[in-house]
mmCIF file of C-alpha atoms in Angstrom:
data_model
loop_
_atom_site.group_PDB
_atom_site.id
_atom_site.type_symbol
_atom_site.label_atom_id
_atom_site.label_comp_id
_atom_site.label_asym_id
_atom_site.label_seq_id
_atom_site.Cartn_x
_atom_site.Cartn_y
_atom_site.Cartn_z
ATOM 1 C CA MET A 152 0.000 0.000 0.000
ATOM 2 C CA ASP A 153 1.605 3.275 -1.120
ATOM 3 C CA GLU A 154 1.038 5.670 1.753
ATOM 4 C CA GLY A 155 2.276 8.561 -0.400
ATOM 5 C CA ALA A 156 -0.720 8.415 -2.696
ATOM 6 C CA LEU A 157 -3.289 9.322 -0.040
ATOM 7 C CA PRO A 158 -2.962 10.248 3.621
ATOM 8 C CA LEU A 159 -3.412 7.181 5.818
ATOM 9 C CA ASP A 160 -6.257 8.760 7.778
ATOM 10 C CA LEU A 161 -8.135 9.402 4.514
ATOM 11 C CA VAL A 162 -7.555 5.785 3.411
ATOM 12 C CA HIS A 163 -8.823 4.692 6.831
ATOM 13 C CA GLU A 164 -12.002 6.764 6.408
ATOM 14 C CA ILE A 165 -12.651 5.462 2.882
ATOM 15 C CA LEU A 166 -12.271 1.855 4.009
ATOM 16 C CA LEU A 167 -14.733 2.371 6.842
ATOM 17 C CA HIS A 168 -17.446 2.979 4.228
ATOM 18 C CA LEU A 169 -16.886 -0.360 2.469
ATOM 19 C CA PRO A 170 -18.895 -3.487 3.379
ATOM 20 C CA ALA A 171 -17.247 -6.162 5.513
ATOM 21 C CA LYS A 172 -17.237 -8.755 2.729
ATOM 22 C CA THR A 173 -15.195 -6.448 0.474
ATOM 23 C CA LEU A 174 -12.717 -5.619 3.241
ATOM 24 C CA CYS A 175 -12.137 -9.297 3.993
ATOM 25 C CA ARG A 176 -11.143 -9.804 0.359
ATOM 26 C CA LEU A 177 -8.857 -6.727 0.397
ATOM 27 C CA ARG A 178 -6.814 -8.318 3.173
ATOM 28 C CA ALA A 179 -5.319 -10.617 0.553
ATOM 29 C CA VAL A 180 -3.889 -7.723 -1.495
ATOM 30 C CA CYS A 181 -0.732 -7.212 0.582
ATOM 31 C CA ARG A 182 0.599 -7.325 4.142
ATOM 32 C CA PRO A 183 0.023 -3.623 4.897
ATOM 33 C CA TRP A 184 -3.621 -3.968 3.832
ATOM 34 C CA ARG A 185 -4.017 -7.071 5.977
ATOM 35 C CA TYR A 186 -2.380 -5.355 8.956
ATOM 36 C CA LEU A 187 -4.658 -2.314 8.707
ATOM 37 C CA LEU A 188 -7.871 -4.255 8.110
ATOM 38 C CA SER A 189 -7.121 -6.678 10.969
ATOM 39 C CA ASP A 190 -6.448 -3.950 13.540
ATOM 40 C CA PRO A 191 -8.926 -4.394 16.458
ATOM 41 C CA LEU A 192 -9.492 -0.629 16.575
ATOM 42 C CA PHE A 193 -10.402 -0.578 12.871
ATOM 43 C CA ILE A 194 -12.689 -3.599 13.315
ATOM 44 C CA ALA A 195 -14.479 -1.896 16.226
ATOM 45 C CA ALA A 196 -14.858 1.348 14.266
ATOM 46 C CA HIS A 197 -16.227 -0.516 11.247
ATOM 47 C CA GLY A 198 -18.696 -2.403 13.455
ATOM 48 C CA ALA A 199 -19.987 0.908 14.811
ATOM 49 C CA ARG A 200 -20.477 2.217 11.256
ATOM 50 C CA HIS A 201 -22.190 -0.970 10.031
ATOM 51 C CA PRO A 202 -24.376 -2.237 12.894
ATOM 52 C CA GLY A 203 -26.607 -4.326 10.653
ATOM 53 C CA PRO A 204 -29.069 -5.879 11.022
ATOM 54 C CA HIS A 205 -27.902 -9.180 9.596
ATOM 55 C CA LEU A 206 -29.734 -12.459 9.511
ATOM 56 C CA ILE A 207 -28.546 -15.991 10.116
ATOM 57 C CA GLY A 208 -30.523 -18.852 8.623
ATOM 58 C CA SER A 209 -30.069 -22.602 8.974
ATOM 59 C CA TYR A 210 -31.064 -25.092 6.296
ATOM 60 C CA ILE A 211 -32.651 -28.501 6.178
ATOM 61 C CA GLU A 212 -30.440 -31.417 5.172
ATOM 62 C CA SER A 213 -31.947 -31.897 1.708
ATOM 63 C CA THR A 214 -31.003 -28.452 0.356
ATOM 64 C CA GLU A 215 -28.630 -27.995 -2.557
ATOM 65 C CA HIS A 216 -24.907 -27.484 -1.964
ATOM 66 C CA ASP A 217 -25.403 -28.959 1.493
ATOM 67 C CA ILE A 218 -25.040 -25.636 3.353
ATOM 68 C CA LEU A 219 -25.561 -25.782 7.123
ATOM 69 C CA PHE A 220 -26.256 -22.072 7.625
ATOM 70 C CA SER A 221 -25.741 -18.673 6.001
ATOM 71 C CA ILE A 222 -25.270 -15.111 7.211
ATOM 72 C CA VAL A 223 -26.986 -12.570 4.936
ATOM 73 C CA ASP A 224 -27.951 -8.899 4.906
ATOM 74 C CA LEU A 225 -31.449 -7.561 4.303
ATOM 75 C CA SER A 226 -30.778 -7.275 0.568
ATOM 76 C CA GLY A 227 -30.258 -11.030 0.444
ATOM 77 C CA GLN A 228 -26.481 -10.829 -0.133
ATOM 78 C CA ILE A 229 -24.700 -13.817 1.392
ATOM 79 C CA ILE A 230 -21.801 -12.762 3.610
ATOM 80 C CA LYS A 231 -20.683 -16.186 4.773
ATOM 81 C CA GLN A 232 -21.807 -19.802 4.530
ATOM 82 C CA ILE A 233 -20.799 -22.845 6.543
ATOM 83 C CA ARG A 234 -20.952 -26.240 4.866
ATOM 84 C CA ARG A 235 -22.621 -29.184 6.528
ATOM 85 C CA LYS A 236 -20.629 -32.183 7.617
ATOM 86 C CA GLU A 237 -22.332 -35.554 7.495
ATOM 87 C CA GLY A 238 -25.244 -35.830 9.911
ATOM 88 C CA GLU A 239 -25.119 -32.231 11.186
ATOM 89 C CA THR A 240 -28.103 -29.993 11.956
ATOM 90 C CA VAL A 241 -28.544 -26.596 13.622
ATOM 91 C CA THR A 242 -30.593 -26.642 16.825
ATOM 92 C CA GLY A 243 -30.247 -23.035 17.980
ATOM 93 C CA MET A 244 -28.760 -19.595 17.284
ATOM 94 C CA ALA A 245 -28.141 -16.855 19.862
ATOM 95 C CA ALA A 246 -25.543 -14.368 21.127
ATOM 96 C CA GLY A 247 -23.374 -14.815 18.029
ATOM 97 C CA LEU A 248 -23.136 -18.601 18.482
ATOM 98 C CA VAL A 249 -24.653 -21.458 16.503
ATOM 99 C CA CYS A 250 -25.513 -24.737 18.233
ATOM 100 C CA ILE A 251 -24.835 -27.752 15.998
ATOM 101 C CA LYS A 252 -25.912 -31.327 16.651
ATOM 102 C CA THR A 253 -24.198 -34.367 15.144
ATOM 103 C CA VAL A 254 -27.109 -36.734 14.671
ATOM 104 C CA HIS A 255 -25.330 -40.099 14.546
ATOM 105 C CA ASN A 256 -23.782 -39.735 18.029
ATOM 106 C CA GLY A 257 -26.052 -37.120 19.615
ATOM 107 C CA SER A 258 -23.163 -34.756 20.461
ATOM 108 C CA TYR A 259 -23.440 -30.949 20.456
ATOM 109 C CA ARG A 260 -20.958 -28.188 19.771
ATOM 110 C CA PHE A 261 -21.140 -24.397 19.563
ATOM 111 C CA LEU A 262 -19.528 -22.443 16.719
ATOM 112 C CA ASN A 263 -18.738 -18.729 16.644
ATOM 113 C CA PRO A 264 -18.890 -17.884 12.897
ATOM 114 C CA SER A 265 -16.794 -14.725 13.408
ATOM 115 C CA THR A 266 -13.843 -16.108 15.359
ATOM 116 C CA GLU A 267 -14.421 -19.759 14.324
ATOM 117 C CA ALA A 268 -14.048 -20.713 17.984
ATOM 118 C CA VAL A 269 -15.609 -24.102 18.794
ATOM 119 C CA TYR A 270 -16.967 -25.212 22.164
ATOM 120 C CA HIS A 271 -17.891 -28.808 22.993
ATOM 121 C CA LEU A 272 -20.275 -30.171 25.617
ATOM 122 C CA LEU A 273 -19.701 -33.171 27.852
ATOM 123 C CA ASP A 274 -22.071 -35.934 26.755
ATOM 124 C CA ARG A 275 -23.183 -36.979 30.221
ATOM 125 C CA LEU A 276 -25.345 -35.742 33.081
ATOM 126 C CA ALA A 277 -24.131 -33.582 35.950
ATOM 127 C CA GLN A 278 -22.413 -35.687 38.591
ATOM 128 C CA GLU A 279 -25.102 -34.773 41.132
ATOM 129 C CA HIS A 280 -27.759 -36.288 38.875
ATOM 130 C CA ILE A 281 -25.667 -39.378 38.166
ATOM 131 C CA ASP A 282 -25.239 -39.924 41.896
ATOM 132 C CA ARG A 283 -29.030 -39.855 42.273
ATOM 133 C CA GLY A 284 -29.427 -42.625 39.692
ATOM 134 C CA PHE A 285 -30.569 -40.584 36.687
ATOM 135 C CA GLU A 286 -29.484 -41.659 33.187
ATOM 136 C CA LEU A 287 -29.253 -39.423 30.128
ATOM 137 C CA ARG A 288 -30.717 -42.084 27.835
ATOM 138 C CA ASP A 289 -34.031 -41.942 29.745
ATOM 139 C CA TYR A 290 -34.760 -38.373 28.590
ATOM 140 C CA CYS A 291 -35.909 -36.760 25.362
ATOM 141 C CA GLU A 292 -33.618 -34.641 23.208
ATOM 142 C CA PRO A 293 -32.382 -31.749 25.378
ATOM 143 C CA VAL A 294 -33.331 -28.114 24.995
ATOM 144 C CA LEU A 295 -30.158 -25.980 25.065
ATOM 145 C CA LEU A 296 -30.547 -22.266 25.845
ATOM 146 C CA PHE A 297 -27.347 -20.254 25.760
ATOM 147 C CA GLY A 298 -26.049 -16.709 26.016
ATOM 148 C CA LEU A 299 -23.262 -14.434 27.171
ATOM 149 C CA ALA A 300 -23.291 -14.039 30.966
ATOM 150 C CA ALA A 301 -22.961 -10.339 31.745
ATOM 151 C CA GLY A 302 -20.513 -10.413 34.668
ATOM 152 C CA LYS A 303 -17.449 -12.299 33.397
ATOM 153 C CA GLY A 304 -18.274 -12.311 29.703
ATOM 154 C CA GLU A 305 -18.501 -16.111 29.594
ATOM 155 C CA TYR A 306 -20.807 -18.165 27.417
ATOM 156 C CA LYS A 307 -23.117 -20.349 29.498
ATOM 157 C CA VAL A 308 -25.688 -22.986 28.580
ATOM 158 C CA LEU A 309 -28.863 -24.045 30.391
ATOM 159 C CA ARG A 310 -29.825 -27.619 29.528
ATOM 160 C CA MET A 311 -33.423 -28.722 30.079
ATOM 161 C CA LEU A 312 -34.161 -32.436 29.880
ATOM 162 C CA LYS A 313 -37.777 -33.530 29.592
ATOM 163 C CA TYR A 314 -38.946 -36.994 30.571
ATOM 164 C CA PRO A 315 -41.007 -38.819 27.900
ATOM 165 C CA TRP A 316 -44.753 -38.227 28.160
ATOM 166 C CA HIS A 317 -45.441 -41.828 29.047
ATOM 167 C CA GLY A 318 -43.122 -41.638 32.048
ATOM 168 C CA THR A 319 -43.598 -40.122 35.481
ATOM 169 C CA GLY A 320 -40.161 -38.557 35.955
ATOM 170 C CA LYS A 321 -39.621 -34.841 36.411
ATOM 171 C CA PRO A 322 -37.494 -32.718 34.059
ATOM 172 C CA LEU A 323 -33.847 -32.087 34.891
ATOM 173 C CA PHE A 324 -32.031 -28.755 34.712
ATOM 174 C CA GLU A 325 -28.277 -28.305 34.342
ATOM 175 C CA VAL A 326 -25.915 -25.454 33.512
ATOM 176 C CA CYS A 327 -22.340 -25.292 32.184
ATOM 177 C CA THR A 328 -19.723 -22.710 31.203
ATOM 178 C CA LEU A 329 -18.304 -23.061 27.685
ATOM 179 C CA ASN A 330 -14.538 -23.496 27.476
ATOM 180 C CA ARG A 331 -12.509 -23.938 24.273
ATOM 181 C CA SER A 332 -9.792 -26.034 25.927
ATOM 182 C CA ARG A 333 -12.026 -28.786 27.270
ATOM 183 C CA ARG A 334 -15.556 -30.166 27.159
ATOM 184 C CA ALA A 335 -17.873 -28.216 29.420
ATOM 185 C CA ARG A 336 -19.068 -30.114 32.516
ATOM 186 C CA TRP A 337 -22.637 -29.861 33.715
ATOM 187 C CA ARG A 338 -23.813 -28.622 37.128
ATOM 188 C CA ALA A 339 -27.224 -29.652 38.477
ATOM 189 C CA LYS A 340 -29.850 -26.965 39.167
ATOM 190 C CA GLN A 341 -33.248 -26.975 40.807
ATOM 191 C CA ALA A 342 -36.407 -26.831 38.718
ATOM 192 C CA PRO A 343 -38.514 -23.651 38.621
ATOM 193 C CA ARG A 344 -41.580 -23.624 40.859
ATOM 194 C CA VAL A 345 -43.930 -22.951 37.923
ATOM 195 C CA PRO A 346 -44.165 -25.300 34.900
ATOM 196 C CA PHE A 347 -43.413 -23.769 31.502
ATOM 197 C CA ALA A 348 -44.263 -24.412 27.854
ATOM 198 C CA TRP A 349 -41.704 -26.404 25.854
ATOM 199 C CA ASP A 350 -42.546 -24.940 22.425
ATOM 200 C CA ASP A 351 -39.712 -23.249 20.491
ATOM 201 C CA CYS A 352 -41.588 -19.939 20.285
ATOM 202 C CA THR A 353 -42.083 -19.692 24.067
ATOM 203 C CA ARG A 354 -38.441 -19.296 25.135
ATOM 204 C CA VAL A 355 -35.703 -16.739 24.467
ATOM 205 C CA VAL A 356 -32.341 -15.585 25.882
ATOM 206 C CA ILE A 357 -31.605 -11.858 26.254
ATOM 207 C CA ASP A 358 -28.460 -10.363 27.834
ATOM 208 C CA GLY A 359 -27.602 -13.558 29.663
ATOM 209 C CA VAL A 360 -31.111 -14.211 31.024
ATOM 210 C CA VAL A 361 -33.305 -17.132 29.913
ATOM 211 C CA TYR A 362 -37.038 -16.372 29.650
ATOM 212 C CA LEU A 363 -39.700 -19.092 29.525
ATOM 213 C CA LEU A 364 -43.455 -18.677 29.072
ATOM 214 C CA SER A 365 -45.533 -20.152 31.889
ATOM 215 C CA MET A 366 -47.511 -23.246 30.953
ATOM 216 C CA HIS A 367 -50.536 -21.838 32.827
ATOM 217 C CA VAL A 368 -50.673 -18.798 30.548
ATOM 218 C CA TYR A 369 -49.947 -20.795 27.400
ATOM 219 C CA CYS A 370 -52.724 -23.310 28.081
ATOM 220 C CA SER A 371 -55.187 -20.662 29.243
ATOM 221 C CA PHE A 372 -54.887 -18.712 26.010
ATOM 222 C CA ASP A 373 -54.973 -21.903 23.980
ATOM 223 C CA TRP A 374 -58.101 -23.195 25.675
ATOM 224 C CA GLY A 375 -59.917 -19.891 26.187
ATOM 225 C CA ARG A 376 -59.773 -20.034 29.971
ATOM 226 C CA HIS A 377 -59.267 -17.173 32.395
ATOM 227 C CA VAL A 378 -55.762 -15.701 32.537
ATOM 228 C CA THR A 379 -54.477 -13.698 35.511
ATOM 229 C CA GLU A 380 -51.521 -11.312 35.476
ATOM 230 C CA GLN A 381 -49.481 -13.538 37.809
ATOM 231 C CA ASP A 382 -46.469 -15.654 36.778
ATOM 232 C CA TRP A 383 -46.488 -15.151 33.036
ATOM 233 C CA VAL A 384 -42.749 -15.429 32.505
ATOM 234 C CA ILE A 385 -40.160 -17.588 34.295
ATOM 235 C CA SER A 386 -36.526 -16.437 34.117
ATOM 236 C CA PHE A 387 -33.095 -17.925 34.824
ATOM 237 C CA ASP A 388 -29.961 -15.795 35.255
ATOM 238 C CA LEU A 389 -26.990 -17.433 33.514
ATOM 239 C CA GLU A 390 -24.530 -15.291 35.500
ATOM 240 C CA THR A 391 -25.750 -16.222 39.008
ATOM 241 C CA GLU A 392 -27.113 -19.598 37.812
ATOM 242 C CA GLU A 393 -30.277 -19.000 39.806
ATOM 243 C CA TRP A 394 -33.970 -18.697 38.992
ATOM 244 C CA ARG A 395 -35.240 -15.136 39.220
ATOM 245 C CA PRO A 396 -38.639 -14.052 40.586
ATOM 246 C CA ASN A 397 -41.395 -14.746 38.076
ATOM 247 C CA ILE A 398 -42.652 -11.831 35.993
ATOM 248 C CA LYS A 399 -46.271 -10.733 35.887
ATOM 249 C CA GLY A 400 -48.045 -10.392 32.572
ATOM 250 C CA PRO A 401 -49.724 -7.243 31.191
ATOM 251 C CA SER A 402 -52.383 -6.244 33.725
ATOM 252 C CA SER A 403 -54.609 -4.825 30.974
ATOM 253 C CA LEU A 404 -54.635 -8.102 29.081
ATOM 254 C CA ILE A 405 -56.826 -10.406 31.145
ATOM 255 C CA VAL A 406 -58.496 -12.748 28.695
ATOM 256 C CA ASP A 407 -61.325 -15.182 29.247
ATOM 257 C CA THR A 408 -63.955 -16.680 26.979
ATOM 258 C CA ALA A 409 -66.396 -13.786 27.384
ATOM 259 C CA VAL A 410 -63.739 -11.204 26.530
ATOM 260 C CA ALA A 411 -62.644 -13.215 23.491
ATOM 261 C CA ASP A 412 -66.243 -13.310 22.259
ATOM 262 C CA MET A 413 -66.553 -9.548 22.750
ATOM 263 C CA LEU A 414 -63.308 -8.912 20.861
ATOM 264 C CA GLU A 415 -64.548 -11.040 17.999
ATOM 265 C CA ARG A 416 -67.781 -9.009 17.759
ATOM 266 C CA LEU A 417 -66.143 -5.587 18.139
ATOM 267 C CA VAL A 418 -62.840 -5.807 16.283
ATOM 268 C CA GLY A 419 -62.895 -9.113 14.487
ATOM 269 C CA ARG A 420 -60.345 -10.864 16.700
ATOM 270 C CA ALA A 421 -61.643 -14.394 16.358
ATOM 271 C CA GLY A 422 -59.570 -15.826 19.164
ATOM 272 C CA LEU A 423 -55.839 -15.965 19.773
ATOM 273 C CA LYS A 424 -53.873 -17.689 16.990
ATOM 274 C CA HIS A 425 -50.460 -17.778 18.624
ATOM 275 C CA ILE A 426 -48.439 -16.478 21.551
ATOM 276 C CA ALA A 427 -44.650 -16.177 21.620
ATOM 277 C CA LEU A 428 -41.682 -14.653 23.414
ATOM 278 C CA THR A 429 -39.020 -12.878 21.375
ATOM 279 C CA ASN A 430 -36.006 -10.596 21.634
ATOM 280 C CA LEU A 431 -36.659 -7.306 19.869
ATOM 281 C CA ASN A 432 -33.671 -4.925 19.947
ATOM 282 C CA GLY A 433 -32.652 -6.218 23.364
ATOM 283 C CA SER A 434 -36.141 -6.067 24.893
ATOM 284 C CA LEU A 435 -38.295 -8.994 26.000
ATOM 285 C CA VAL A 436 -41.500 -8.944 23.961
ATOM 286 C CA ILE A 437 -44.713 -10.959 24.206
ATOM 287 C CA VAL A 438 -46.200 -11.453 20.731
ATOM 288 C CA LEU A 439 -49.945 -12.084 20.637
ATOM 289 C CA GLY A 440 -51.284 -13.030 17.213
ATOM 290 C CA TRP A 441 -55.001 -12.699 16.558
ATOM 291 C CA SER A 442 -56.817 -13.395 13.323
ATOM 292 C CA SER A 443 -56.712 -9.721 12.311
ATOM 293 C CA CYS A 444 -53.690 -8.264 14.085
ATOM 294 C CA VAL A 445 -50.453 -8.990 15.922
ATOM 295 C CA ASP A 446 -49.799 -7.167 19.216
ATOM 296 C CA MET A 447 -46.303 -6.635 20.634
ATOM 297 C CA TRP A 448 -46.013 -6.051 24.389
ATOM 298 C CA PHE A 449 -42.592 -4.790 25.585
ATOM 299 C CA LEU A 450 -41.378 -5.477 29.113
ATOM 300 C CA MET A 451 -40.499 -2.131 30.724
ATOM 301 C CA ASP A 452 -40.046 -3.172 34.375
ATOM 302 C CA SER A 453 -39.613 -6.829 35.346
ATOM 303 C CA GLU A 454 -40.018 -6.230 39.096
ATOM 304 C CA GLU A 455 -43.322 -4.428 38.664
ATOM 305 C CA GLY A 456 -44.483 -6.543 35.752
ATOM 306 C CA LEU A 457 -44.955 -3.424 33.620
ATOM 307 C CA TRP A 458 -45.626 -4.091 29.935
ATOM 308 C CA VAL A 459 -46.414 -1.594 27.183
ATOM 309 C CA LYS A 460 -48.054 -2.444 23.857
ATOM 310 C CA GLN A 461 -45.846 -0.515 21.428
ATOM 311 C CA TYR A 462 -46.990 -2.037 18.142
ATOM 312 C CA SER A 463 -50.114 -3.595 16.725
ATOM 313 C CA LEU A 464 -49.702 -4.951 13.195
ATOM 314 C CA GLN A 465 -52.933 -5.057 11.228
ATOM 315 C CA VAL A 466 -53.128 -8.190 9.104
ATOM 316 C CA GLU A 467 -55.767 -9.622 6.833
ATOM 317 C CA PRO A 468 -57.842 -12.352 8.508
ATOM 318 C CA CYS A 469 -57.090 -15.737 7.004
ATOM 319 C CA LYS A 470 -58.086 -19.308 7.636
ATOM 320 C CA ASN A 471 -54.523 -20.540 7.549
ATOM 321 C CA HIS A 472 -52.425 -19.976 10.647
ATOM 322 C CA ARG A 473 -49.687 -17.449 9.825
ATOM 323 C CA PRO A 474 -47.651 -16.776 12.977
ATOM 324 C CA VAL A 475 -45.624 -13.560 12.813
ATOM 325 C CA LEU A 476 -42.218 -13.306 14.483
ATOM 326 C CA PRO A 477 -40.755 -9.767 14.749
ATOM 327 C CA LEU A 478 -36.963 -9.825 14.368
ATOM 328 C CA GLN A 479 -35.726 -6.224 14.527
ATOM 329 C CA VAL A 480 -36.912 -2.604 14.715
ATOM 330 C CA LEU A 481 -34.876 -0.584 12.199
ATOM 331 C CA ASP A 482 -33.621 2.973 12.677
ATOM 332 C CA ASP A 483 -36.448 4.381 10.534
ATOM 333 C CA GLY A 484 -39.104 2.740 12.737
ATOM 334 C CA THR A 485 -39.966 -0.083 10.346
ATOM 335 C CA ILE A 486 -39.943 -3.662 11.623
ATOM 336 C CA VAL A 487 -38.334 -6.757 10.119
ATOM 337 C CA ILE A 488 -40.782 -9.641 10.507
ATOM 338 C CA LEU A 489 -40.830 -13.292 9.540
ATOM 339 C CA ILE A 490 -43.991 -15.162 8.581
ATOM 340 C CA THR A 491 -42.722 -18.372 10.104
ATOM 341 C CA ASN A 492 -44.860 -20.995 8.396
ATOM 342 C CA MET A 493 -44.170 -19.416 4.977
ATOM 343 C CA GLN A 494 -40.522 -18.439 5.694
ATOM 344 C CA LEU A 495 -41.380 -15.042 4.207
ATOM 345 C CA LEU A 496 -39.247 -12.079 5.294
ATOM 346 C CA GLN A 497 -41.033 -8.711 5.246
ATOM 347 C CA ILE A 498 -40.562 -5.084 6.327
ATOM 348 C CA TYR A 499 -43.580 -3.635 8.140
ATOM 349 C CA ASP A 500 -44.135 0.144 8.252
ATOM 350 C CA PRO A 501 -46.428 0.993 11.210
ATOM 351 C CA ARG A 502 -47.022 4.522 9.903
ATOM 352 C CA SER A 503 -48.672 3.359 6.686
ATOM 353 C CA ASN A 504 -49.574 -0.162 7.872
ATOM 354 C CA THR A 505 -47.901 -1.650 4.798
ATOM 355 C CA PHE A 506 -45.830 -4.784 4.284
ATOM 356 C CA THR A 507 -42.950 -5.061 1.815
ATOM 357 C CA ASP A 508 -41.617 -8.467 0.835
ATOM 358 C CA VAL A 509 -37.843 -8.804 1.234
ATOM 359 C CA ALA A 510 -37.172 -12.454 0.504
ATOM 360 C CA ARG A 511 -38.793 -15.869 0.634
ATOM 361 C CA LEU A 512 -36.439 -18.071 2.639
ATOM 362 C CA SER A 513 -37.941 -21.279 1.324
ATOM 363 C CA ARG A 514 -34.900 -23.429 2.098
ATOM 364 C CA CYS A 515 -34.375 -22.162 5.653
ATOM 365 C CA SER A 516 -35.522 -24.215 8.614
ATOM 366 C CA ALA A 517 -34.885 -21.379 11.104
ATOM 367 C CA VAL A 518 -34.020 -17.685 10.899
ATOM 368 C CA GLY A 519 -32.653 -15.340 13.555
ATOM 369 C CA MET A 520 -30.592 -12.188 14.045
ATOM 370 C CA TYR A 521 -26.792 -12.358 13.867
ATOM 371 C CA THR A 522 -24.948 -10.199 16.412
ATOM 372 C CA GLY A 523 -21.287 -10.997 15.663
ATOM 373 C CA ASN A 524 -18.757 -8.605 14.090
ATOM 374 C CA LEU A 525 -18.927 -9.091 10.336
ATOM 375 C CA LEU A 526 -15.386 -7.900 9.648
ATOM 376 C CA THR A 527 -14.023 -11.079 11.216
ATOM 377 C CA LEU A 528 -15.923 -13.175 8.651
ATOM 378 C CA ASP A 529 -13.850 -14.224 5.673
ATOM 379 C CA GLY A 530 -16.753 -14.275 3.239
ATOM 380 C CA HIS A 531 -16.037 -17.765 1.901
ATOM 381 C CA THR A 532 -17.946 -20.991 2.127
ATOM 382 C CA GLN A 533 -16.260 -23.377 4.539
#
């Protein structure tokens, strides 16, 4: 790089405007370019200029080219792809990590697509559970919820093991700290005092805290029974490895059969179609999908159980169930949403109540937000 052609600070400023994929390719030009574009200060500055959002999508095993997952921008440009090894499938994506299961042996590992760091889990129960006579083979496939614990900056995983429906055993809960140098060992934890729903859409991890939707609320909405504001959300702190006090639901949203009938007559809400928990720009959000709209309730104060309905998406009533999952609120106030059963990505503008199609992710089995630094991605299929 000839520093006499342009001042280095001007070159630095020009490069900050280029997309990460282009900069990763420029590293191969010469050593000075690679040194500059690999500087942690430059990477941090570029990340601040290009905050995203970016999406990460996993694929089913039968897709062409046998890609395990891709990282893309909202224009559909692929930034990086990871190839699938035999028998691999993605089971979760959060906090810049991807959880990958190897089907033939049931093992799990976590991959950071930016740094390419790999973390492995110990394929056995916590010693406390082994001592009590429990066996891993007696339980269904585990649910792994993971995130970055706030205090020490460590990745931690909460493992929830459910006993088969025909059995009488209680679920087990274990936690571990991910470590690159060795397989993470599990530590036994007590169960929460309130049962929770096991559906994928009823759990989320935000800032190192696991949130689970109470089974009482989930069943009450599903069956049209009375719902109180108590114990809507159960939470587990990955940093302290303790269950937090349960969170009340929105006090203004007490639903029973009579209220549902009234809503149907007045505003056309013919019953609740789906309920979900999601992470929207770092906030815990309850998503309530009716036949004619989708309401988003943001948690403002967990101790007081204060929720505020900030958005209500008006949708056309349809016979087919079309659950909506909001993914991100953009700087201009529009919202990136995913029609999950159609794998249709859209931008919703609440000011005009209009939807714009972005892409149909027909080959994706799951889609989420990617929070890693894109400048550490090399842009090539691996």
